Amino acid sequence: MNHGSSLIISPAKNISGSIRLPGDKSISHRYAMLAAIAEGTTRLENFSTGMDCTSTLNCLRALGCEWEQKDAQENVIEWQLRLNHAHAQRHRGWPAVHE
């Protein structure tokens, strides 16, 4: 009901549906770094599509982490293998890591 410049909104009796929020940038950075040091397969869903998050993924790849984008529609990143120390040493001249 509209009275001049006022609008009266009555409470809804029920509401249904769903909403999908974009990936959070700061959480995506943290998840990517944790995935890089975790063991096993890590699946990051709703990963932020921002350029700085892409940059973080590329930095981790340059350090020897291997990941792939599994589902572009859902922004899913999956880490199959973890930090490859031999790769990092060859490409960065870093000292050997003994496990």
Short mmCIF file of C-alpha atoms in Angstrom, two decimals:
data_model
loop_
_atom_site.label_atom_id
_atom_site.label_comp_id
_atom_site.label_asym_id
_atom_site.label_seq_id
_atom_site.Cartn_x
_atom_site.Cartn_y
_atom_site.Cartn_z
CA MET A 1 0.00 0.00 0.00
CA ASN A 2 1.47 3.39 -1.01
CA HIS A 3 0.55 6.58 0.93
CA GLY A 4 2.37 9.48 -0.75
CA SER A 5 6.08 8.97 -0.21
CA SER A 6 5.65 6.16 2.34
CA LEU A 7 5.51 2.45 1.64
CA ILE A 8 4.14 -0.02 4.15
CA ILE A 9 5.53 -3.53 3.91
CA SER A 10 3.75 -6.33 5.74
CA PRO A 11 5.72 -9.30 7.09
CA ALA A 12 5.84 -12.34 4.82
CA LYS A 13 4.03 -15.46 6.01
CA ASN A 14 6.78 -17.67 4.59
CA ILE A 15 9.71 -17.38 2.25
CA SER A 16 11.62 -19.98 0.28
CA GLY A 17 14.55 -20.12 -2.09
CA SER A 18 18.29 -20.10 -1.94
CA ILE A 19 21.09 -17.63 -2.29
CA ARG A 20 24.71 -18.21 -3.26
CA LEU A 21 27.22 -15.67 -2.06
CA PRO A 22 30.47 -15.05 -3.94
CA GLY A 23 33.63 -16.61 -2.51
CA ASP A 24 35.27 -14.60 0.27
CA LYS A 25 38.68 -13.25 -0.71
CA SER A 26 40.48 -13.45 2.64
CA ILE A 27 39.11 -16.92 3.41
CA SER A 28 40.10 -18.14 -0.07
CA HIS A 29 43.72 -16.99 0.48
CA ARG A 30 43.88 -18.81 3.81
CA TYR A 31 42.26 -21.99 2.48
CA ALA A 32 44.70 -22.12 -0.43
CA MET A 33 47.70 -21.81 1.89
CA LEU A 34 46.32 -24.46 4.26
CA ALA A 35 45.59 -26.78 1.32
CA ALA A 36 49.19 -26.38 0.17
CA ILE A 37 50.52 -27.87 3.42
CA ALA A 38 47.74 -30.40 4.07
CA GLU A 39 48.02 -34.12 3.37
CA GLY A 40 45.55 -35.87 1.10
CA THR A 41 43.13 -34.32 -1.35
CA THR A 42 41.69 -30.91 -0.54
CA ARG A 43 38.60 -29.57 -2.30
CA LEU A 44 37.94 -25.84 -2.03
CA GLU A 45 34.40 -24.93 -3.03
CA ASN A 46 33.22 -21.41 -3.89
CA PHE A 47 36.82 -20.20 -4.13
CA SER A 48 37.00 -16.47 -4.82
CA THR A 49 37.43 -15.56 -8.49
CA GLY A 50 39.33 -12.35 -7.68
CA MET A 51 42.66 -11.69 -9.39
CA ASP A 52 44.54 -11.58 -6.08
CA CYS A 53 43.27 -15.07 -5.19
CA THR A 54 44.37 -16.27 -8.62
CA SER A 55 47.74 -14.71 -7.92
CA THR A 56 47.96 -16.64 -4.63
CA LEU A 57 47.25 -19.90 -6.47
CA ASN A 58 49.92 -19.07 -9.06
CA CYS A 59 52.45 -18.24 -6.33
CA LEU A 60 51.76 -21.57 -4.64
CA ARG A 61 52.17 -23.34 -8.00
CA ALA A 62 55.54 -21.57 -8.47
CA LEU A 63 56.55 -22.95 -5.07
CA GLY A 64 55.81 -26.48 -6.28
CA CYS A 65 52.17 -27.00 -5.29
CA GLU A 66 49.98 -28.76 -7.80
CA TRP A 67 46.29 -27.91 -8.11
CA GLU A 68 43.62 -27.82 -10.77
CA GLN A 69 40.29 -26.12 -11.23
CA LYS A 70 37.71 -28.90 -11.24
CA ASP A 71 34.51 -26.94 -11.82
CA ALA A 72 34.57 -23.39 -13.17
CA GLN A 73 30.82 -22.92 -12.62
CA GLU A 74 31.06 -23.67 -8.91
CA ASN A 75 34.58 -22.18 -8.46
CA VAL A 76 35.97 -25.50 -7.20
CA ILE A 77 39.73 -25.87 -6.79
CA GLU A 78 41.14 -29.31 -6.00
CA TRP A 79 44.63 -30.04 -4.71
CA GLN A 80 45.80 -33.46 -5.83
CA LEU A 81 49.40 -33.30 -4.67
CA ARG A 82 51.11 -31.22 -2.04
CA LEU A 83 54.27 -29.17 -2.01
CA ASN A 84 56.85 -30.82 -4.20
CA HIS A 85 60.11 -29.97 -2.38
CA ALA A 86 62.31 -31.26 -5.20
CA HIS A 87 60.52 -28.99 -7.68
CA ALA A 88 60.88 -25.98 -5.40
CA GLN A 89 64.58 -26.66 -4.86
CA ARG A 90 65.29 -26.99 -8.60
CA HIS A 91 63.48 -23.79 -9.48
CA ARG A 92 64.42 -21.62 -6.54
CA GLY A 93 67.83 -22.91 -5.45
CA TRP A 94 66.45 -23.52 -1.96
CA PRO A 95 68.23 -25.81 0.48
CA ALA A 96 67.13 -29.41 0.68
CA VAL A 97 64.21 -30.23 2.95
CA HIS A 98 64.63 -33.40 4.98
CA GLU A 99 61.48 -35.11 6.15
#
